CSV table of C-alpha atoms in Angstrom, one decimal:
chain,number,residue,atom,x,y,z
A,1,MET,CA,28.7,-32.1,51.0
A,2,LYS,CA,27.6,-30.3,47.6
A,3,LEU,CA,25.4,-27.7,49.7
A,4,VAL,CA,28.7,-26.9,51.3
A,5,SER,CA,30.9,-25.5,48.8
A,6,PHE,CA,27.7,-24.9,47.1
A,7,LEU,CA,27.1,-21.2,49.8
A,8,PHE,CA,30.3,-21.0,50.5
A,9,LEU,CA,30.6,-20.1,46.0
A,10,LEU,CA,27.4,-18.1,47.9
A,11,LEU,CA,29.4,-16.1,50.4
A,12,CYS,CA,32.1,-15.7,47.7
A,13,TYR,CA,30.0,-14.6,45.5
A,14,SER,CA,28.8,-12.5,47.6
A,15,PHE,CA,31.7,-10.8,49.2
A,16,ALA,CA,33.2,-10.2,45.6
A,17,PHE,CA,30.6,-7.4,45.0
A,18,SER,CA,29.8,-6.4,48.7
A,19,GLN,CA,30.7,-3.2,48.3
A,20,GLY,CA,28.1,-2.9,44.7
A,21,SER,CA,26.5,-0.7,44.9
A,22,THR,CA,25.0,2.1,41.6
A,23,VAL,CA,27.0,4.4,41.8
A,24,GLY,CA,26.6,7.7,38.8
A,25,ILE,CA,25.6,5.3,36.1
A,26,PHE,CA,26.5,2.1,37.5
A,27,GLN,CA,25.4,-0.5,39.2
A,28,ASN,CA,28.2,-2.3,40.4
A,29,GLN,CA,31.7,-1.2,42.0
A,30,ALA,CA,33.9,-3.9,43.4
A,31,ASP,CA,37.7,-5.2,43.9
A,32,VAL,CA,38.5,-8.0,42.0
A,33,GLY,CA,41.5,-10.7,42.5
A,34,LYS,CA,41.3,-9.6,46.3
A,35,PRO,CA,43.6,-6.7,46.4
A,36,LYS,CA,44.9,-6.5,50.4
A,37,ILE,CA,44.3,-2.4,50.3
A,38,SER,CA,40.2,-2.1,49.7
A,39,GLY,CA,39.2,0.4,47.0
A,40,SER,CA,36.1,3.1,46.7
A,41,SER,CA,33.9,4.8,44.7
A,42,GLN,CA,32.4,8.0,44.3
A,43,TYR,CA,29.9,10.2,42.8
A,44,ASP,CA,29.8,13.9,42.6
A,45,ALA,CA,26.5,14.0,42.0
A,46,ALA,CA,26.6,18.0,41.2
A,47,THR,CA,29.4,17.8,39.9
A,48,GLN,CA,29.0,15.2,37.6
A,49,THR,CA,32.4,13.6,38.7
A,50,TYR,CA,33.5,10.3,39.6
A,51,THR,CA,36.5,9.3,42.2
A,52,MET,CA,37.8,6.8,42.7
A,53,THR,CA,40.5,4.4,44.9
A,54,GLY,CA,42.2,1.7,44.4
A,55,GLY,CA,45.2,-0.6,45.3
A,56,GLY,CA,45.7,-3.8,43.9
A,57,GLU,CA,49.3,-5.7,42.6
A,58,ASN,CA,48.2,-5.8,38.4
A,59,ILE,CA,46.3,-6.5,35.8
A,60,TRP,CA,48.6,-8.3,33.5
A,61,PHE,CA,49.8,-11.8,33.2
A,62,ASN,CA,47.1,-14.2,33.6
A,63,ARG,CA,45.6,-13.0,36.9
A,64,ASP,CA,44.9,-9.2,37.3
A,65,GLU,CA,44.0,-7.0,40.7
A,66,PHE,CA,41.8,-3.4,40.3
A,67,HIS,CA,39.1,-1.6,41.8
A,68,TYR,CA,36.0,-2.2,39.1
A,69,LEU,CA,33.1,0.2,38.9
A,70,PHE,CA,31.0,-1.3,35.4
A,71,LYS,CA,27.6,-1.6,34.5
A,72,LYS,CA,26.4,-4.6,32.3
A,73,ILE,CA,26.2,-3.1,28.3
A,74,ASN,CA,24.8,-5.3,25.1
A,75,GLY,CA,25.7,-4.7,21.7
A,76,ASP,CA,28.1,-1.4,20.3
A,77,PHE,CA,28.8,1.3,22.5
A,78,LEU,CA,31.3,3.5,23.0
A,79,LEU,CA,32.5,5.2,26.1
A,80,THR,CA,34.3,8.7,26.7
A,81,ALA,CA,35.7,9.9,30.0
A,82,ASN,CA,38.3,12.4,30.7
A,83,PHE,CA,41.4,10.6,33.6
A,84,GLU,CA,43.3,12.0,35.7
A,85,PHE,CA,45.3,10.8,38.9
A,86,VAL,CA,45.2,12.5,42.6
A,87,GLY,CA,48.7,13.8,43.0
A,88,ASP,CA,52.3,13.2,40.8
A,89,GLU,CA,53.5,10.5,43.2
A,90,GLY,CA,53.5,6.7,42.9
A,91,ASN,CA,54.5,3.9,40.9
A,92,GLY,CA,55.2,4.5,36.8
A,93,HIS,CA,53.5,2.3,36.1
A,94,ARG,CA,50.0,2.6,38.3
A,95,LYS,CA,46.8,3.1,35.6
A,96,ILE,CA,43.4,4.0,34.9
A,97,GLY,CA,41.3,3.1,32.0
A,98,TRP,CA,37.8,1.8,30.8
A,99,MET,CA,38.2,-1.6,31.0
A,100,ILE,CA,35.3,-3.6,29.0
A,101,ARG,CA,35.0,-7.7,30.5
A,102,GLU,CA,33.8,-10.3,30.6
A,103,SER,CA,33.1,-10.5,34.7
A,104,VAL,CA,34.7,-10.2,37.8
A,105,ASP,CA,37.4,-13.4,37.9
A,106,GLU,CA,40.6,-12.8,38.7
A,107,GLY,CA,41.1,-13.9,35.2
A,108,ALA,CA,38.9,-13.6,33.2
A,109,THR,CA,38.7,-12.2,29.3
A,110,HIS,CA,38.9,-8.7,28.6
A,111,ILE,CA,40.5,-5.7,26.8
A,112,THR,CA,41.7,-2.2,28.2
A,113,SER,CA,42.7,0.8,27.8
A,114,ALA,CA,45.4,1.6,29.5
A,115,SER,CA,46.0,5.1,31.2
A,116,HIS,CA,50.1,5.2,33.3
A,117,GLY,CA,50.9,7.5,35.6
A,118,ASP,CA,54.6,7.4,34.0
A,119,GLY,CA,52.2,8.6,30.8
A,120,LEU,CA,52.3,5.7,28.6
A,121,MET,CA,49.2,4.3,26.8
A,122,ALA,CA,48.4,0.8,25.2
A,123,LEU,CA,45.7,-1.7,24.6
A,124,GLN,CA,45.7,-4.7,26.7
A,125,TRP,CA,44.2,-7.8,26.4
A,126,ARG,CA,43.9,-11.2,27.5
A,127,GLU,CA,41.7,-13.3,24.9
A,128,MET,CA,40.5,-16.0,26.9
A,129,ARG,CA,40.5,-16.6,30.5
A,130,GLY,CA,43.3,-17.9,32.6
A,131,ALA,CA,45.8,-16.6,29.5
A,132,TYR,CA,48.2,-14.2,29.7
A,133,MET,CA,48.0,-10.8,29.5
A,134,ARG,CA,48.9,-8.8,25.9
A,135,ASP,CA,49.5,-5.0,24.1
A,136,PRO,CA,51.4,-4.5,20.7
A,137,GLU,CA,54.3,-3.4,22.5
A,138,ASP,CA,54.4,0.3,21.4
A,139,GLU,CA,55.8,2.4,24.0
A,140,ILE,CA,52.7,5.4,23.4
A,141,PHE,CA,53.3,8.1,25.5
A,142,TYR,CA,51.5,11.8,26.2
A,143,ALA,CA,51.4,14.5,28.2
A,144,LYS,CA,50.1,13.9,31.8
A,145,LYS,CA,49.7,17.4,32.8
A,146,GLY,CA,45.9,18.0,33.4
A,147,GLY,CA,44.6,14.5,32.0
A,148,GLN,CA,43.7,12.8,29.2
A,149,ILE,CA,40.8,12.3,27.3
A,150,LEU,CA,40.3,8.2,27.0
A,151,GLN,CA,37.8,6.6,24.1
A,152,MET,CA,36.7,3.2,23.7
A,153,GLU,CA,34.8,1.7,21.0
A,154,ARG,CA,33.5,-1.8,20.2
A,155,GLN,CA,31.5,-2.6,17.4
A,156,GLY,CA,31.1,-6.0,16.7
A,157,LYS,CA,33.6,-7.8,18.4
A,158,THR,CA,36.5,-5.4,17.2
A,159,VAL,CA,37.5,-2.7,19.7
A,160,THR,CA,39.7,0.5,18.5
A,161,MET,CA,41.1,2.9,21.8
A,162,ARG,CA,41.6,6.0,21.5
A,163,ILE,CA,43.7,9.8,22.8
A,164,ALA,CA,43.7,13.0,23.5
A,165,ASN,CA,45.2,15.6,25.6
A,166,ALA,CA,42.7,18.0,26.7
A,167,GLY,CA,41.9,21.0,23.5
A,168,GLU,CA,42.6,17.9,20.8
A,169,PRO,CA,41.7,15.3,18.0
A,170,LEU,CA,40.9,12.4,19.9
A,171,GLN,CA,43.8,10.0,18.0
A,172,ASP,CA,43.9,6.0,17.7
A,173,VAL,CA,45.7,4.4,19.8
A,174,GLY,CA,45.4,1.2,18.6
A,175,SER,CA,41.9,-1.8,17.4
A,176,HIS,CA,41.7,-5.2,18.0
A,177,GLU,CA,39.7,-8.3,17.0
A,178,MET,CA,38.1,-10.5,20.1
A,179,LYS,CA,37.3,-13.5,18.7
A,180,ASN,CA,36.1,-15.1,22.3
A,181,LEU,CA,34.2,-11.7,23.3
A,182,ARG,CA,30.2,-11.8,24.0
A,183,ASP,CA,27.6,-10.2,23.6
A,184,SER,CA,26.6,-9.2,27.1
A,185,VAL,CA,29.8,-7.4,29.1
A,186,LEU,CA,31.0,-5.8,32.0
A,187,VAL,CA,31.6,-2.3,30.9
A,188,GLY,CA,33.8,0.3,33.1
A,189,LEU,CA,36.4,3.0,35.2
A,190,TYR,CA,39.1,1.1,37.4
A,191,ILE,CA,41.9,1.3,39.0
A,192,CYS,CA,45.4,0.1,40.2
A,193,SER,CA,47.7,0.7,41.9
A,194,HIS,CA,50.9,-1.7,40.7
A,195,ASP,CA,51.6,-1.2,43.9
A,196,PRO,CA,50.4,-4.0,46.5
A,197,ASN,CA,51.1,-1.7,50.5
A,198,LYS,CA,49.2,1.4,48.4
A,199,PRO,CA,46.5,2.3,47.0
A,200,GLU,CA,46.8,5.7,44.7
A,201,THR,CA,43.2,8.1,43.8
A,202,ALA,CA,42.3,9.6,40.0
A,203,LYS,CA,39.0,11.9,39.1
A,204,ILE,CA,36.8,11.3,36.5
A,205,TRP,CA,34.6,13.3,34.6
A,206,ASN,CA,32.6,13.6,31.4
A,207,VAL,CA,32.1,10.1,31.3
A,208,ARG,CA,29.9,9.3,28.9
A,209,ILE,CA,27.8,5.2,27.8
A,210,ASP,CA,26.9,5.8,24.3
A,211,LYS,CA,24.9,3.6,22.0
A,212,PRO,CA,24.9,4.3,19.0
A,213,VAL,CA,22.1,4.1,16.4
A,214,GLY,CA,22.1,0.0,14.4
A,215,MET,CA,24.7,0.3,11.5
A,216,ALA,CA,25.3,-1.9,9.6
A,217,TYR,CA,29.4,-2.0,9.0
A,218,HIS,CA,31.5,-3.1,6.5
A,219,PRO,CA,35.6,-2.9,6.8
A,220,ASN,CA,35.7,-0.7,3.9
A,221,PRO,CA,34.6,3.4,4.4
A,222,ILE,CA,33.7,4.0,1.0
A,223,ILE,CA,31.0,0.9,1.1
A,224,GLN,CA,30.5,2.4,5.6
A,225,ARG,CA,29.2,5.6,4.1
A,226,SER,CA,26.8,4.6,2.2
A,227,ILE,CA,25.4,2.6,4.9
A,228,LYS,CA,22.0,3.7,6.4
A,229,PRO,CA,21.3,3.9,10.1
A,230,LEU,CA,19.2,0.6,10.4
A,231,GLN,CA,17.0,1.8,13.4
A,232,GLY,CA,15.6,5.4,14.1
A,233,VAL,CA,16.7,7.4,16.2
A,234,VAL,CA,17.7,7.0,20.1
A,235,GLY,CA,17.6,8.3,23.1
A,236,CYS,CA,19.3,12.3,24.0
A,237,ARG,CA,20.9,14.6,26.3
A,238,LEU,CA,21.1,17.8,27.2
A,239,GLU,CA,24.6,18.6,28.2
A,240,THR,CA,26.0,22.4,29.4
A,241,MET,CA,29.5,23.1,29.9
A,242,ASN,CA,31.9,25.5,30.9
A,243,VAL,CA,33.6,25.7,27.4
A,244,PHE,CA,37.3,27.5,29.8
A,245,ASP,CA,36.9,23.3,31.8
A,246,GLY,CA,35.3,21.0,29.5
A,247,LYS,CA,33.5,20.7,32.7
A,248,ARG,CA,29.8,19.1,31.0
A,249,LYS,CA,26.8,18.2,33.1
A,250,VAL,CA,23.9,16.1,32.0
A,251,ILE,CA,19.8,18.1,32.6
A,252,ARG,CA,18.0,15.7,30.6
A,253,GLU,CA,17.5,12.4,29.4
A,254,SER,CA,14.4,11.2,27.1
A,255,ALA,CA,14.3,8.0,24.9
A,256,GLY,CA,13.4,10.2,22.3
A,257,LYS,CA,14.3,12.9,20.3
A,258,PHE,CA,14.5,17.0,21.4
A,259,GLU,CA,16.8,19.1,19.8
A,260,ALA,CA,18.9,22.7,19.5
A,261,PRO,CA,18.6,24.1,22.9
A,262,ASN,CA,19.3,28.6,23.1
A,263,TRP,CA,20.7,30.0,26.3
A,264,MET,CA,17.7,32.7,28.1
A,265,PRO,CA,18.7,35.4,28.7
A,266,ASP,CA,17.8,35.1,32.0
A,267,GLY,CA,20.8,32.4,32.1
A,268,LYS,CA,18.3,30.3,34.6
A,269,LYS,CA,16.6,28.5,31.9
A,270,LEU,CA,17.8,26.3,28.3
A,271,LEU,CA,14.8,27.3,25.1
A,272,TYR,CA,14.3,23.8,23.3
A,273,ASN,CA,12.3,22.3,20.1
A,274,GLU,CA,10.6,18.7,20.3
A,275,ALA,CA,7.9,17.2,18.6
A,276,GLY,CA,7.1,20.8,16.9
A,277,SER,CA,6.9,22.8,19.6
A,278,LEU,CA,9.2,25.1,22.0
A,279,TYR,CA,10.2,24.4,25.6
A,280,THR,CA,12.1,26.2,28.7
A,281,ILE,CA,13.9,24.0,31.5
A,282,PRO,CA,15.4,24.8,34.7
A,283,ILE,CA,19.2,24.8,33.8
A,284,GLU,CA,19.6,23.0,36.6
A,285,GLY,CA,16.9,20.8,35.0
A,286,GLY,CA,14.0,19.5,36.3
A,287,THR,CA,10.3,20.3,35.1
A,288,ALA,CA,10.3,21.2,31.2
A,289,GLU,CA,7.4,23.7,30.2
A,290,LYS,CA,6.0,24.3,26.5
A,291,LEU,CA,5.9,27.7,25.1
A,292,ASN,CA,3.2,28.9,23.1
A,293,THR,CA,3.8,29.8,19.7
A,294,GLY,CA,-0.4,29.9,19.3
A,295,LYS,CA,-0.8,27.9,15.8
A,296,VAL,CA,2.2,28.1,14.5
A,297,ASN,CA,3.4,24.2,15.6
A,298,ARG,CA,5.7,22.3,13.2
A,299,ASN,CA,9.0,23.9,14.3
A,300,ASN,CA,12.7,22.9,13.5
A,301,ASN,CA,15.5,23.3,14.7
A,302,ASP,CA,16.2,26.6,14.2
A,303,HIS,CA,15.2,28.3,16.7
A,304,GLY,CA,16.7,31.8,18.7
A,305,ILE,CA,16.5,35.8,21.0
A,306,SER,CA,17.1,38.5,19.3
A,307,PHE,CA,20.1,40.8,20.5
A,308,ASP,CA,17.7,42.6,22.9
A,309,GLY,CA,16.6,39.7,24.8
A,310,LYS,CA,12.6,40.4,23.6
A,311,MET,CA,11.9,39.0,20.5
A,312,LEU,CA,11.9,35.1,19.6
A,313,ALA,CA,12.2,34.0,16.4
A,314,ILE,CA,11.5,30.2,15.2
A,315,SER,CA,11.7,28.4,11.8
A,316,SER,CA,8.1,26.0,11.0
A,317,SER,CA,6.6,24.0,8.4
A,318,LYS,CA,4.5,25.6,6.7
A,319,GLU,CA,1.2,23.1,5.9
A,320,GLY,CA,1.5,21.9,2.1
A,321,SER,CA,5.3,23.6,1.9
A,322,GLY,CA,9.3,23.7,2.9
A,323,SER,CA,9.9,25.7,6.5
A,324,ALA,CA,9.5,29.5,7.1
A,325,VAL,CA,10.5,32.2,9.0
A,326,TYR,CA,8.4,33.4,11.8
A,327,VAL,CA,8.9,35.9,15.2
A,328,VAL,CA,6.3,35.5,18.0
A,329,PRO,CA,7.1,38.0,22.0
A,330,LEU,CA,9.4,35.8,24.0
A,331,GLN,CA,7.2,35.2,26.2
A,332,GLY,CA,5.2,33.5,23.7
A,333,GLY,CA,2.2,34.3,21.5
A,334,GLU,CA,1.3,34.6,18.0
A,335,PRO,CA,4.1,34.0,15.9
A,336,LYS,CA,4.7,35.9,12.8
A,337,LEU,CA,5.0,35.5,9.3
A,338,VAL,CA,8.3,36.5,7.8
A,339,THR,CA,9.9,34.7,4.7
A,340,GLU,CA,6.6,34.1,2.4
A,341,ALA,CA,9.5,31.8,0.1
A,342,THR,CA,9.9,28.4,1.2
A,343,PRO,CA,11.9,26.6,2.7
A,344,SER,CA,13.4,29.4,5.2
A,345,TYR,CA,15.1,28.4,8.1
A,346,TRP,CA,16.1,30.9,10.4
A,347,HIS,CA,20.5,31.7,11.4
A,348,GLY,CA,20.1,34.9,13.2
A,349,TRP,CA,18.8,38.2,14.5
A,350,ALA,CA,20.4,41.8,13.6
A,351,PRO,CA,21.4,43.8,16.1
A,352,GLY,CA,18.3,45.7,16.9
A,353,ALA,CA,16.2,43.3,15.5
A,354,LYS,CA,14.7,44.3,12.5
A,355,GLU,CA,16.4,42.2,10.4
A,356,VAL,CA,17.0,38.4,10.7
A,357,VAL,CA,19.6,36.0,8.3
A,358,VAL,CA,17.9,33.4,6.7
A,359,VAL,CA,19.5,29.9,4.6
A,360,GLY,CA,17.0,29.7,2.3
A,361,GLN,CA,16.7,27.7,-1.3
A,362,ARG,CA,14.9,29.8,-4.2
A,363,ASN,CA,13.5,30.2,-7.2
A,364,GLY,CA,13.0,26.1,-8.0
A,365,SER,CA,16.9,25.9,-7.6
A,366,ASN,CA,17.8,23.0,-5.3
A,367,ILE,CA,21.6,25.5,-4.2
A,368,TYR,CA,21.2,26.8,-0.1
A,369,ASN,CA,22.4,30.8,-0.3
A,370,LEU,CA,22.5,33.6,3.2
A,371,TYR,CA,19.2,36.3,3.3
A,372,LYS,CA,18.8,38.7,5.1
A,373,VAL,CA,15.1,39.5,5.7
A,374,ASN,CA,13.9,42.1,7.1
A,375,VAL,CA,11.2,40.8,9.8
A,376,ASN,CA,8.7,43.9,9.1
A,377,THR,CA,7.9,43.5,4.9
A,378,GLY,CA,9.8,40.6,4.5
A,379,LYS,CA,11.9,42.4,1.9
A,380,GLU,CA,15.1,39.7,1.2
A,381,VAL,CA,18.9,40.9,0.2
A,382,ALA,CA,20.7,37.8,-1.1
A,383,LEU,CA,24.3,37.2,0.8
A,384,THR,CA,25.2,34.5,-0.7
A,385,ASN,CA,24.8,33.7,-5.4
A,386,ASN,CA,26.2,29.9,-4.9
A,387,THR,CA,25.5,27.7,-8.0
A,388,LYS,CA,26.7,24.8,-6.6
A,389,GLY,CA,28.6,23.7,-2.5
A,390,HIS,CA,26.5,24.1,0.5
A,391,VAL,CA,26.3,27.3,3.0
A,392,ASP,CA,24.6,27.2,6.6
A,393,GLY,CA,24.4,28.7,9.5
A,394,CYS,CA,24.7,32.2,9.9
A,395,GLU,CA,25.1,34.7,12.4
A,396,TYR,CA,25.4,37.9,13.3
A,397,SER,CA,28.5,38.7,15.6
A,398,PRO,CA,26.9,41.0,18.3
A,399,ASP,CA,28.6,44.2,17.4
A,400,GLY,CA,26.2,43.6,14.3
A,401,LYS,CA,30.0,43.9,11.6
A,402,TYR,CA,30.5,40.2,10.0
A,403,VAL,CA,27.5,37.7,9.3
A,404,TYR,CA,29.9,34.8,10.4
A,405,TYR,CA,28.2,31.0,8.2
A,406,ASN,CA,29.3,27.7,7.1
A,407,ALA,CA,31.0,27.1,3.4
A,408,ASN,CA,32.6,24.6,1.6
A,409,PRO,CA,34.1,25.9,-1.9
A,410,THR,CA,36.8,24.8,-1.5
A,411,GLY,CA,35.4,20.7,-1.2
A,412,THR,CA,36.0,20.4,2.8
A,413,MET,CA,32.9,22.7,4.9
A,414,GLN,CA,34.8,25.3,6.8
A,415,VAL,CA,33.7,28.9,9.0
A,416,TRP,CA,33.8,32.2,6.8
A,417,ARG,CA,32.8,34.9,7.8
A,418,MET,CA,31.4,38.5,5.3
A,419,LYS,CA,30.5,41.7,6.4
A,420,PRO,CA,26.7,42.1,6.4
A,421,ASP,CA,26.8,43.5,2.7
A,422,GLY,CA,27.9,40.5,1.4
A,423,THR,CA,30.9,41.2,0.6
A,424,GLY,CA,34.7,40.6,2.5
A,425,LYS,CA,34.0,36.7,2.7
A,426,GLU,CA,36.8,35.9,4.2
A,427,GLN,CA,38.2,32.1,5.0
A,428,LEU,CA,38.2,31.6,9.3
A,429,THR,CA,39.3,27.8,9.2
A,430,PHE,CA,41.8,25.4,7.4
A,431,ASP,CA,41.4,21.8,7.8
A,432,GLU,CA,40.9,18.5,7.2
A,433,TYR,CA,37.5,18.3,9.8
A,434,HIS,CA,33.8,19.5,8.4
A,435,SER,CA,32.9,21.9,10.0
A,436,TRP,CA,29.2,23.6,11.1
A,437,PHE,CA,27.2,26.6,12.6
A,438,PRO,CA,29.6,29.0,14.3
A,439,HIS,CA,28.4,30.6,17.1
A,440,ILE,CA,28.9,33.4,18.3
A,441,SER,CA,29.7,34.5,22.0
A,442,PRO,CA,27.4,37.2,23.5
A,443,ASP,CA,31.0,39.4,24.1
A,444,GLY,CA,32.3,38.2,21.4
A,445,LYS,CA,35.4,37.6,21.9
A,446,TRP,CA,34.7,33.3,21.2
A,447,ILE,CA,33.5,31.1,18.4
A,448,ALA,CA,31.8,28.1,19.5
A,449,PHE,CA,31.0,25.4,16.6
A,450,ILE,CA,30.7,21.6,15.5
A,451,SER,CA,33.3,19.4,13.7
A,452,PHE,CA,32.5,16.0,12.0
A,453,PRO,CA,34.1,13.5,11.1
A,454,THR,CA,35.6,13.7,7.1
A,455,ASP,CA,34.1,10.7,6.0
A,456,ILE,CA,31.3,12.9,5.6
A,457,GLU,CA,29.5,14.1,2.7
A,458,PRO,CA,30.0,17.6,3.2
A,459,SER,CA,27.5,19.6,2.3
A,460,SER,CA,25.5,17.0,4.7
A,461,HIS,CA,25.6,17.1,8.5
A,462,PRO,CA,23.5,14.6,9.6
A,463,SER,CA,22.3,12.4,12.6
A,464,TYR,CA,24.4,10.1,15.3
A,465,LYS,CA,28.0,10.5,14.3
A,466,LYS,CA,31.5,11.0,17.1
A,467,VAL,CA,32.2,14.5,15.9
A,468,MET,CA,34.1,17.0,18.3
A,469,LEU,CA,32.2,20.8,19.6
A,470,ARG,CA,35.5,23.6,19.3
A,471,LEU,CA,36.4,26.7,20.2
A,472,MET,CA,38.5,29.1,18.0
A,473,PRO,CA,39.0,33.8,19.9
A,474,ALA,CA,36.6,35.8,16.9
A,475,ALA,CA,40.1,37.2,16.2
A,476,GLY,CA,41.6,34.6,14.9
A,477,GLY,CA,43.9,31.1,15.8
A,478,ALA,CA,44.0,28.0,16.7
A,479,PRO,CA,40.6,26.3,17.3
A,480,THR,CA,40.7,23.6,20.3
A,481,VAL,CA,38.8,20.5,21.5
A,482,ILE,CA,36.0,21.3,23.9
A,483,ALA,CA,34.1,18.3,23.6
A,484,TYR,CA,34.4,14.6,21.9
A,485,LEU,CA,30.2,13.3,21.1
A,486,TYR,CA,28.1,10.8,19.6
A,487,GLY,CA,26.0,14.4,17.9
A,488,GLY,CA,24.9,16.0,15.1
A,489,GLN,CA,22.1,17.6,14.0
A,490,GLY,CA,20.3,19.1,16.3
A,491,THR,CA,23.4,18.9,18.3
A,492,ILE,CA,24.4,22.8,18.3
A,493,ASN,CA,22.6,24.9,15.1
A,494,VAL,CA,22.0,27.7,16.7
A,495,ASN,CA,23.6,29.8,19.5
A,496,SER,CA,23.6,28.6,22.6
A,497,TRP,CA,25.7,31.0,24.7
A,498,SER,CA,25.0,31.7,27.9
A,499,PRO,CA,24.8,35.4,28.7
A,500,ASP,CA,28.1,35.6,30.2
A,501,SER,CA,30.2,33.7,27.6
A,502,LYS,CA,31.6,31.4,30.3
A,503,SER,CA,29.2,27.3,29.1
A,504,ILE,CA,27.3,26.2,26.1
A,505,ALA,CA,24.5,24.3,25.9
A,506,PHE,CA,24.2,20.9,23.5
A,507,VAL,CA,22.4,18.1,22.8
A,508,SER,CA,24.1,14.5,22.3
A,509,ASN,CA,22.6,11.5,21.4
A,510,SER,CA,22.4,7.7,23.6
A,511,GLU,CA,19.9,5.2,24.4
A,512,LYS,CA,18.6,6.6,27.4
A,513,SER,CA,21.2,5.2,30.5
A,514,ASP,CA,19.8,2.7,32.8
């Protein structure tokens, strides 16, 4: 009798995972709670988009019915994706989102971000197996058109939900301490039609599961700001993104560290730095090839290509001193030293390729300033004369009329521009975020830049933070968010626009996906 019972349980377990198979980055899919209509999940590798279809009566009370696409994860994590139902018709309580769950049992402990068909958003949870569901009873509604970006973050036992409409910063919806949540949990996407007789379908894209660098956690944000990472490096993803529709594609992942892509002039490859060398890789991904930079082999993340596509500027540490700037033909060769003074970090070419703009410290000062340097003679002219604060990220506009940069004379780091002789300094962004590295599109119409959270030191641009990539018209206007990611230093230090001014490339950080 015991053998029969065991075989019956084994059969039920096998049935629950009968649809289980790897789909994209997820290990399994399953119908939870035996919904009348079976669900399914597909992954389009070309667009890196998930399509989920599912039924189910509800995710509520003490049992659930829905379709689940998931993987098992330990420890802390950050989940981010774009969600949108296919079609406007359907039950107003149909829902999609992220779910953190202890098992596929219909009454399992879980905490869930819920985006409903009528626009209602809520963080909902079941504290223990078989208990009734809870939520804070807040009725938060967001616009439905175009879908929403949902994010869930786990820090220890605390789980936080955030949401944004396209182009907006993420906003907190709620946070809850799940005291009984295990370290190892199931994490994934779900869909519930809220109608047992009718399936619903949703598209989910820009799906990212980020495992952050280890950090000690303290509830006091002032103390938290001073806590250093517990481990040195997490992995990297090389991504491309259409800035106008926000669709992202991962083309390379590594457990090690690489940084700062440039888009090559032919539009077919990217250039990035890793372990002191420079590499090119096709924009579809594939085999990376090392670029010859001769004896200059301590290259950092400040490098870029002249407007005419013929020359490459690189920043590399000289033996026994700080970073210096060199130039070399784009096809490779032995670089020529441009800056005798160190430290110097390249950030922009002037049209005509006769000058570069660099960030450097001079005359024993620990303050960074911006300099225009003649490539042939090494003669430099100071464009800023700061005695406090920080300037960085200097870059010419394609027409040569302006040098864009970031500076914090007002306290927060903002995007600025000036004329090429250093006059006419003009602030362009005015908000609470710390914005760095303005990059101008080849057609001169757009500025892409990275924005750090409000709780960092304004003069720093650290690694391993929840950051935004934002876009604004070069002619002026409010910035919009085009990507939410875990990154920072090395993400977009240099200009990475595609030649057609439609896409950018960048690096995000996470432990490498299984």
